[in-house]
CSV table of C-alpha atoms in Angstrom, one decimal:
chain,number,residue,atom,x,y,z
A,1,MET,CA,13.4,20.6,-15.5
A,2,ASP,CA,12.5,19.9,-19.1
A,3,GLN,CA,10.6,16.6,-18.8
A,4,LYS,CA,7.8,15.1,-16.8
A,5,GLY,CA,8.6,13.2,-13.6
A,6,PHE,CA,7.8,9.7,-12.6
A,7,ILE,CA,5.0,8.6,-10.3
A,8,LYS,CA,5.2,5.5,-8.1
A,9,HIS,CA,1.8,4.2,-6.9
A,10,VAL,CA,1.5,2.5,-3.5
A,11,PHE,CA,-0.9,2.0,-0.6
A,12,PRO,CA,0.0,3.4,2.8
A,13,GLY,CA,-2.8,1.4,4.5
A,14,GLY,CA,-4.9,-1.7,3.8
A,15,ASN,CA,-8.0,-3.6,4.4
A,16,THR,CA,-6.5,-6.9,5.7
A,17,THR,CA,-7.3,-10.1,7.5
A,18,LYS,CA,-6.3,-8.1,10.7
A,19,GLY,CA,-8.6,-5.3,10.0
A,20,PHE,CA,-7.4,-1.9,8.8
A,21,VAL,CA,-3.6,-1.7,9.0
A,22,SER,CA,-1.8,1.6,8.7
A,23,PHE,CA,1.8,2.3,7.6
A,24,TYR,CA,1.1,6.0,7.4
A,25,ASP,CA,4.1,6.8,9.6
A,26,ASN,CA,6.2,5.4,6.7
A,27,ILE,CA,4.9,7.7,4.0
A,28,LEU,CA,7.7,10.3,4.8
A,29,PHE,CA,9.8,9.9,7.9
A,30,GLN,CA,10.1,13.0,10.0
A,31,GLU,CA,13.9,12.9,10.0
A,32,ASP,CA,13.9,13.0,6.2
A,33,ALA,CA,11.1,15.5,5.6
A,34,LYS,CA,11.3,19.2,4.9
A,35,LYS,CA,7.6,19.7,5.1
A,36,ILE,CA,4.5,17.5,5.8
A,37,ILE,CA,1.1,19.1,5.2
A,38,ILE,CA,-1.8,17.3,7.0
A,39,LEU,CA,-5.2,17.9,5.4
A,40,LYS,CA,-8.3,17.8,7.7
A,41,GLY,CA,-11.9,18.1,6.9
A,42,GLY,CA,-14.9,15.8,6.2
A,43,PRO,CA,-15.8,13.6,3.2
A,44,GLY,CA,-16.3,15.5,0.0
A,45,VAL,CA,-14.2,18.6,1.0
A,46,GLY,CA,-11.8,17.9,-1.8
A,47,LYS,CA,-8.7,16.5,-0.1
A,48,SER,CA,-7.9,13.9,-2.8
A,49,SER,CA,-8.6,16.4,-5.6
A,50,PHE,CA,-6.4,18.9,-3.8
A,51,MET,CA,-3.5,16.5,-3.7
A,52,LYS,CA,-4.0,15.4,-7.3
A,53,LYS,CA,-3.8,19.0,-8.6
A,54,ILE,CA,-0.6,19.7,-6.7
A,55,SER,CA,0.8,16.4,-7.9
A,56,GLU,CA,0.0,17.3,-11.5
A,57,ARG,CA,1.8,20.7,-11.1
A,58,PHE,CA,5.0,19.2,-9.9
A,59,TYR,CA,4.9,16.2,-12.2
A,60,ASN,CA,4.7,18.5,-15.2
A,61,LEU,CA,7.7,20.4,-13.8
A,62,GLY,CA,9.7,17.2,-13.9
A,63,TYR,CA,9.6,16.1,-10.2
A,64,ASN,CA,9.3,12.5,-9.1
A,65,LEU,CA,6.3,11.7,-6.9
A,66,GLU,CA,4.6,9.0,-5.0
A,67,HIS,CA,0.8,8.6,-5.0
A,68,HIS,CA,-0.4,6.9,-1.9
A,69,HIS,CA,-3.8,5.4,-2.8
A,70,CYS,CA,-6.8,4.8,-0.5
A,71,SER,CA,-7.5,1.1,-0.1
A,72,SER,CA,-11.2,1.9,0.3
A,73,ASP,CA,-11.3,3.7,-3.0
A,74,ASN,CA,-8.2,3.2,-5.1
A,75,ASN,CA,-9.1,6.1,-7.4
A,76,ALA,CA,-8.7,8.5,-4.4
A,77,LEU,CA,-5.4,9.6,-2.8
A,78,ASP,CA,-4.6,9.5,0.9
A,79,GLY,CA,-1.3,11.2,0.3
A,80,ILE,CA,1.4,12.4,-2.1
A,81,VAL,CA,5.1,12.7,-1.7
A,82,ILE,CA,7.2,15.0,-3.9
A,83,THR,CA,10.2,12.8,-3.4
A,84,ASP,CA,12.8,15.2,-4.9
A,85,LEU,CA,11.8,17.9,-2.5
A,86,LYS,CA,11.0,15.7,0.5
A,87,VAL,CA,7.6,17.2,0.9
A,88,ALA,CA,4.4,15.3,1.6
A,89,ILE,CA,0.7,16.1,1.8
A,90,LEU,CA,-1.5,13.6,3.7
A,91,ASP,CA,-5.1,13.0,4.4
A,92,GLY,CA,-5.1,13.1,8.2
A,93,THR,CA,-8.7,12.0,8.8
A,94,ALA,CA,-10.1,8.7,10.1
A,95,PRO,CA,-9.4,5.7,9.8
A,96,HIS,CA,-5.8,6.9,9.4
A,97,VAL,CA,-5.7,9.9,11.7
A,98,VAL,CA,-2.4,11.8,11.4
A,99,ASP,CA,-1.5,14.6,13.7
A,100,PRO,CA,1.5,16.9,13.8
A,101,ILE,CA,4.6,15.4,15.5
A,102,ASN,CA,6.9,18.5,15.0
A,103,PRO,CA,4.3,21.3,14.4
A,104,GLY,CA,5.8,24.3,12.7
A,105,ALA,CA,9.2,22.7,12.3
A,106,ILE,CA,8.0,20.0,9.9
A,107,ASP,CA,4.2,19.6,10.2
A,108,GLU,CA,1.4,21.9,9.2
A,109,ILE,CA,-2.4,21.4,9.3
A,110,LEU,CA,-4.6,22.6,6.5
A,111,ASN,CA,-8.3,22.3,7.5
A,112,LEU,CA,-10.4,22.3,4.4
A,113,GLY,CA,-13.5,22.2,6.6
A,114,GLU,CA,-13.0,25.9,7.2
A,115,TYR,CA,-14.4,26.4,3.7
A,116,TRP,CA,-17.8,24.8,4.0
A,117,ASN,CA,-21.3,26.1,4.7
A,118,GLU,CA,-22.1,24.3,8.0
A,119,GLU,CA,-25.7,25.3,7.8
A,120,GLY,CA,-26.1,23.5,4.5
A,121,ILE,CA,-24.5,20.3,5.9
A,122,ARG,CA,-26.6,20.3,9.1
A,123,LYS,CA,-29.8,20.0,7.1
A,124,ASN,CA,-28.8,16.5,6.3
A,125,LYS,CA,-27.5,15.7,9.9
A,126,ASP,CA,-29.7,12.6,10.4
A,127,ARG,CA,-28.8,11.0,7.1
A,128,ILE,CA,-25.1,11.8,7.5
A,129,MET,CA,-25.1,10.1,10.9
A,130,SER,CA,-27.0,7.1,9.5
A,131,ILE,CA,-24.6,6.6,6.7
A,132,HIS,CA,-21.6,6.9,9.0
A,133,LYS,CA,-23.0,4.0,11.0
A,134,GLU,CA,-23.7,1.9,7.9
A,135,VAL,CA,-20.2,2.4,6.5
A,136,GLY,CA,-18.7,1.3,9.8
A,137,ARG,CA,-21.0,-1.8,9.8
A,138,LEU,CA,-20.0,-2.8,6.3
A,139,PHE,CA,-16.3,-2.5,7.0
A,140,LYS,CA,-16.7,-4.5,10.2
A,141,LYS,CA,-18.5,-7.2,8.2
A,142,ALA,CA,-15.7,-7.1,5.5
A,143,TYR,CA,-13.1,-7.6,8.2
A,144,ASN,CA,-15.0,-10.5,9.7
A,145,TYR,CA,-15.0,-12.2,6.3
A,146,LEU,CA,-11.3,-11.5,5.9
A,147,ALA,CA,-10.5,-12.9,9.4
A,148,ALA,CA,-12.5,-16.0,8.6
A,149,GLY,CA,-10.6,-16.2,5.3
A,150,ALA,CA,-7.3,-16.0,7.1
A,151,ALA,CA,-8.2,-19.2,9.2
A,152,ILE,CA,-9.1,-21.0,6.0
A,153,TYR,CA,-5.9,-19.8,4.3
A,154,GLU,CA,-3.8,-21.2,7.2
A,155,ALA,CA,-5.7,-24.5,7.0
A,156,TRP,CA,-4.9,-24.6,3.2
A,157,ALA,CA,-1.2,-23.8,4.0
A,158,ASN,CA,-1.0,-26.5,6.6
A,159,THR,CA,-2.3,-29.1,4.2
A,160,GLU,CA,0.0,-28.1,1.4
A,161,ARG,CA,2.9,-28.0,3.8
A,162,LEU,CA,2.6,-31.8,4.3
A,163,ALA,CA,4.1,-32.1,0.8
A,164,LEU,CA,6.9,-29.6,1.3
A,165,ASN,CA,10.5,-30.7,0.9
A,166,GLN,CA,12.1,-28.3,3.4
A,167,SER,CA,15.6,-29.2,2.3
A,168,LYS,CA,14.9,-28.2,-1.3
A,169,LEU,CA,13.3,-24.9,-0.2
A,170,ASN,CA,16.3,-24.1,2.1
A,171,LEU,CA,18.7,-24.8,-0.8
A,172,LYS,CA,16.8,-22.5,-3.2
A,173,SER,CA,16.6,-19.8,-0.5
A,174,TRP,CA,20.4,-19.9,0.1
A,175,GLU,CA,21.2,-19.8,-3.6
A,176,LEU,CA,19.0,-16.7,-4.0
A,177,LEU,CA,20.5,-14.9,-1.0
A,178,GLU,CA,24.0,-15.6,-2.3
A,179,SER,CA,23.0,-14.3,-5.8
A,180,ILE,CA,21.8,-11.0,-4.4
A,181,PHE,CA,24.3,-10.3,-1.6
A,182,GLU,CA,27.5,-12.2,-2.1
A,183,LYS,CA,29.4,-9.3,-3.7
A,184,TYR,CA,28.5,-6.8,-1.0
A,185,PRO,CA,30.3,-6.7,2.4
A,186,VAL,CA,28.6,-5.3,5.5
A,187,LYS,CA,28.9,-1.5,5.6
A,188,ASN,CA,29.9,0.5,8.6
A,189,GLN,CA,26.4,1.7,9.1
A,190,ILE,CA,23.0,0.2,9.9
A,191,GLY,CA,20.5,0.0,7.1
A,192,LYS,CA,17.0,1.5,7.0
A,193,ASP,CA,13.7,0.1,6.0
A,194,ARG,CA,10.3,1.4,5.0
A,195,HIS,CA,7.0,-0.5,5.0
A,196,LEU,CA,3.9,0.0,2.8
A,197,PHE,CA,1.5,-2.1,0.8
A,198,GLY,CA,2.0,-2.9,-2.9
A,199,THR,CA,-1.4,-4.6,-3.2
A,200,ALA,CA,-4.7,-3.7,-1.6
A,201,ILE,CA,-8.1,-5.2,-1.2
A,202,THR,CA,-10.3,-2.5,-2.7
A,203,PRO,CA,-13.8,-2.1,-4.0
A,204,ASN,CA,-12.3,-3.1,-7.4
A,205,GLY,CA,-10.9,-6.3,-5.9
A,206,LEU,CA,-7.2,-7.0,-5.4
A,207,THR,CA,-5.5,-3.9,-6.9
A,208,GLU,CA,-1.9,-3.3,-7.5
A,209,TYR,CA,0.4,-0.9,-9.3
A,210,LEU,CA,3.5,-3.0,-8.9
A,211,HIS,CA,5.0,-2.1,-12.3
A,212,THR,CA,5.6,1.4,-10.9
A,213,ILE,CA,7.3,0.0,-7.8
A,214,ILE,CA,9.6,-2.6,-9.2
A,215,GLY,CA,9.3,-2.2,-12.9
A,216,THR,CA,12.2,0.3,-13.1
A,217,SER,CA,14.7,-2.0,-11.4
A,218,LYS,CA,17.5,-3.5,-13.5
A,219,ASN,CA,17.5,-6.8,-11.6
A,220,VAL,CA,14.1,-8.3,-10.9
A,221,TYR,CA,13.8,-11.5,-9.0
A,222,ILE,CA,10.4,-13.3,-9.1
A,223,ILE,CA,9.8,-15.9,-6.4
A,224,LYS,CA,6.8,-18.2,-7.3
A,225,ASP,CA,5.2,-19.5,-4.2
A,226,SER,CA,1.9,-20.9,-2.7
A,227,PRO,CA,0.5,-21.1,0.8
A,228,GLY,CA,2.4,-24.3,1.6
A,229,ALA,CA,5.5,-23.4,-0.2
A,230,SER,CA,5.6,-19.8,1.0
A,231,ALA,CA,8.3,-17.2,0.4
A,232,LYS,CA,7.5,-15.5,3.7
A,233,GLN,CA,10.6,-16.7,5.6
A,234,LEU,CA,12.8,-16.1,2.5
A,235,MET,CA,11.6,-12.6,2.1
A,236,ASN,CA,12.2,-11.9,5.8
A,237,ARG,CA,15.7,-13.2,5.4
A,238,ILE,CA,16.3,-11.0,2.3
A,239,HIS,CA,15.0,-7.9,4.2
A,240,ASN,CA,17.1,-8.7,7.3
A,241,GLU,CA,20.2,-9.3,5.3
A,242,ALA,CA,19.8,-6.1,3.3
A,243,VAL,CA,19.4,-4.0,6.6
A,244,ILE,CA,22.4,-5.8,8.2
A,245,LYS,CA,24.5,-4.9,5.2
A,246,GLY,CA,23.6,-1.3,5.5
A,247,PHE,CA,21.1,-0.8,2.6
A,248,TYR,CA,18.0,1.2,2.5
A,249,VAL,CA,15.1,-1.2,1.8
A,250,GLU,CA,11.5,-0.7,0.9
A,251,CYS,CA,9.1,-3.6,1.9
A,252,TYR,CA,5.6,-4.0,0.6
A,253,HIS,CA,3.3,-6.3,2.6
A,254,SER,CA,0.5,-8.6,1.8
A,255,PRO,CA,-3.1,-7.7,2.8
A,256,ILE,CA,-3.8,-11.4,3.2
A,257,ASP,CA,-0.9,-12.0,5.6
A,258,VAL,CA,0.3,-8.6,6.8
A,259,ASP,CA,3.4,-10.2,8.3
A,260,LYS,CA,4.5,-11.4,4.9
A,261,ILE,CA,6.6,-9.1,2.7
A,262,GLU,CA,5.7,-9.6,-0.9
A,263,ASP,CA,7.9,-7.0,-2.6
A,264,ILE,CA,11.4,-5.8,-1.6
A,265,LEU,CA,13.1,-2.9,-3.3
A,266,ILE,CA,16.8,-2.3,-2.8
A,267,PRO,CA,17.5,0.9,-4.8
A,268,GLU,CA,21.2,1.0,-4.3
A,269,LEU,CA,21.6,-2.4,-5.9
A,270,ASP,CA,19.0,-1.5,-8.6
A,271,CYS,CA,17.3,-4.7,-7.4
A,272,ALA,CA,13.7,-5.8,-6.7
A,273,ILE,CA,12.4,-9.0,-5.4
A,274,THR,CA,8.7,-9.9,-5.8
A,275,VAL,CA,6.5,-12.8,-4.9
A,276,SER,CA,4.2,-14.3,-7.6
A,277,ASN,CA,1.1,-16.3,-6.8
A,278,ASP,CA,-2.7,-16.3,-7.5
A,279,TYR,CA,-3.2,-13.1,-5.3
A,280,HIS,CA,-0.1,-11.2,-6.1
A,281,LYS,CA,1.5,-10.9,-9.6
A,282,ALA,CA,3.7,-8.2,-10.9
A,283,LYS,CA,3.4,-7.4,-14.6
A,284,VAL,CA,7.2,-7.1,-15.2
A,285,LEU,CA,9.8,-9.1,-17.0
A,286,PRO,CA,12.1,-10.9,-14.5
A,287,THR,CA,15.8,-11.3,-14.8
A,288,ASN,CA,15.7,-14.3,-12.4
A,289,VAL,CA,12.9,-16.7,-11.4
A,290,VAL,CA,12.9,-18.9,-8.3
A,291,ASP,CA,10.0,-21.4,-8.2
A,292,LEU,CA,9.4,-22.6,-4.6
A,293,THR,CA,6.3,-24.6,-5.7
A,294,THR,CA,8.8,-27.2,-7.2
A,295,CYS,CA,9.6,-28.0,-3.5
A,296,LEU,CA,6.2,-29.6,-3.1
A,297,GLU,CA,6.6,-33.4,-3.6
A,298,GLU,CA,4.0,-34.4,-6.3
A,299,SER,CA,3.5,-37.9,-4.9
A,300,ILE,CA,2.4,-36.4,-1.6
A,301,TYR,CA,0.6,-33.4,-3.0
A,302,ARG,CA,-1.6,-35.3,-5.5
A,303,PRO,CA,-3.7,-37.1,-3.0
A,304,LEU,CA,-4.3,-33.8,-1.1
A,305,GLN,CA,-5.3,-31.9,-4.3
A,306,ALA,CA,-9.1,-32.2,-3.7
A,307,GLU,CA,-8.8,-31.0,-0.1
A,308,ILE,CA,-6.6,-28.1,-1.1
A,309,ASP,CA,-9.0,-27.1,-3.9
A,310,ARG,CA,-11.9,-27.0,-1.4
A,311,ASP,CA,-9.9,-24.7,0.9
A,312,LYS,CA,-8.9,-22.4,-1.9
A,313,LYS,CA,-12.5,-22.2,-3.1
A,314,LEU,CA,-13.7,-21.3,0.4
A,315,PHE,CA,-11.0,-18.7,0.9
A,316,ASP,CA,-11.8,-17.2,-2.5
A,317,ASP,CA,-15.5,-17.0,-1.6
A,318,LEU,CA,-14.8,-15.2,1.7
A,319,LEU,CA,-12.4,-12.8,-0.1
A,320,GLN,CA,-15.1,-12.0,-2.6
A,321,ARG,CA,-17.7,-11.5,0.2
A,322,ALA,CA,-15.3,-9.0,1.9
A,323,ILE,CA,-14.8,-7.2,-1.4
A,324,ALA,CA,-18.6,-7.0,-1.9
A,325,SER,CA,-19.0,-5.4,1.6
A,326,ILE,CA,-16.2,-2.9,0.8
A,327,GLN,CA,-18.0,-2.0,-2.5
A,328,LYS,CA,-21.2,-1.3,-0.6
A,329,ALA,CA,-19.3,0.8,1.9
A,330,LYS,CA,-17.8,2.9,-0.9
A,331,LYS,CA,-21.3,3.4,-2.4
A,332,ALA,CA,-22.5,4.6,0.9
A,333,HIS,CA,-19.5,6.9,1.3
A,334,ASP,CA,-20.1,8.4,-2.1
A,335,GLU,CA,-23.6,9.3,-0.9
A,336,LEU,CA,-22.1,10.8,2.2
A,337,GLU,CA,-19.8,13.0,0.1
A,338,SER,CA,-22.8,14.2,-1.9
A,339,TYR,CA,-24.1,16.0,1.3
A,340,TYR,CA,-20.8,18.0,1.7
A,341,ILE,CA,-19.8,18.9,-1.9
A,342,PRO,CA,-22.7,21.4,-2.5
A,343,SER,CA,-21.7,23.2,0.7
A,344,MET,CA,-18.1,23.7,-0.2
A,345,ASP,CA,-16.5,26.9,-1.4
A,346,PHE,CA,-14.1,25.4,-3.9
A,347,GLU,CA,-12.9,28.8,-5.2
A,348,LYS,CA,-11.4,29.6,-1.7
A,349,ILE,CA,-9.8,26.1,-1.7
A,350,ASN,CA,-8.2,26.9,-5.1
A,351,ASP,CA,-6.7,29.9,-3.4
A,352,VAL,CA,-5.4,27.7,-0.6
A,353,LEU,CA,-4.0,25.4,-3.3
A,354,GLU,CA,-2.1,28.2,-5.0
A,355,ASN,CA,-0.6,29.4,-1.7
A,356,THR,CA,0.4,25.8,-0.9
A,357,VAL,CA,2.2,25.4,-4.3
A,358,LYS,CA,4.1,28.6,-3.5
A,359,LYS,CA,5.1,27.3,-0.1
A,360,ILE,CA,6.4,24.1,-1.5
A,361,MET,CA,8.3,25.9,-4.2
A,362,THR,CA,10.4,27.6,-1.4
A,363,PHE,CA,12.1,24.2,-0.9
A,364,VAL,CA,13.4,24.1,-4.5
A,365,GLU,CA,17.1,24.6,-4.4
């Protein structure tokens, strides 16, 4: 290959209003994989750096990849997929524990903890245990704030919904479905779907790399929505219709409402559908725009405006409190890593990395 590849950036798990939610089993399906390497070892052993270095090698060779970012530190990786080779490397440690399903046939464990000086780590045993407890406490607090925010968000949605003209929304939904699918009959096969997060609640706030997910699609549909004029049912209908018609579909969920799909990719149609609102906006140029907020009747909405604004302000405050707790958790985790890094033999890990690259290269046809 003469040119560099392309990297899609996604989140396989998320800090959500339902706690930590994992789609790690969707990173690379066992039936599609040629090799899945699961990294084990504590914080600071170099799992993310290991994956970044291997990714860089194959990217420079012209291979397309996926970077699966950590929602608790979006600058770190929880996994990579070399999509052209159907090979994945995953962080298999808590809170997203991954263990082999088909060991030897597909899955392999690499324990980077074999290359640390345990005596050096044990000197800081008490502090390490204390930090672990503090990180857990801070994430629990963040999830409490997010759960409280979900209740406020629902109250906000219920108030806005009083102004919703459901008939208008149904008509817009039907027109969009027709626009996407009317030319395509049902195939003699069932479709397949994959679920991940396109946006995450991270120490840096709401973080997204949506331009890498949907930005390369020829046809991009943007659906403007709000809590009371939500695209949730419409996106579910698009997802279901695509699967029924036999297409492969990628679905990217909301960390605010995990059951809501906010981005749909249908590669065979060169088509992407994305929701646009205050908490989720793709920086891409659309080919079509559907505005569901025009289904809110202004004469009913206007008297509710002050109440809606109060709900939004309260939700935003709870979201920011959750983010602040996640920021503190990351700071504590960074300290935790500092007790492991000096005890690591990174020269030996570099040898493991070179052997891993050679192993992956055996899958090049």
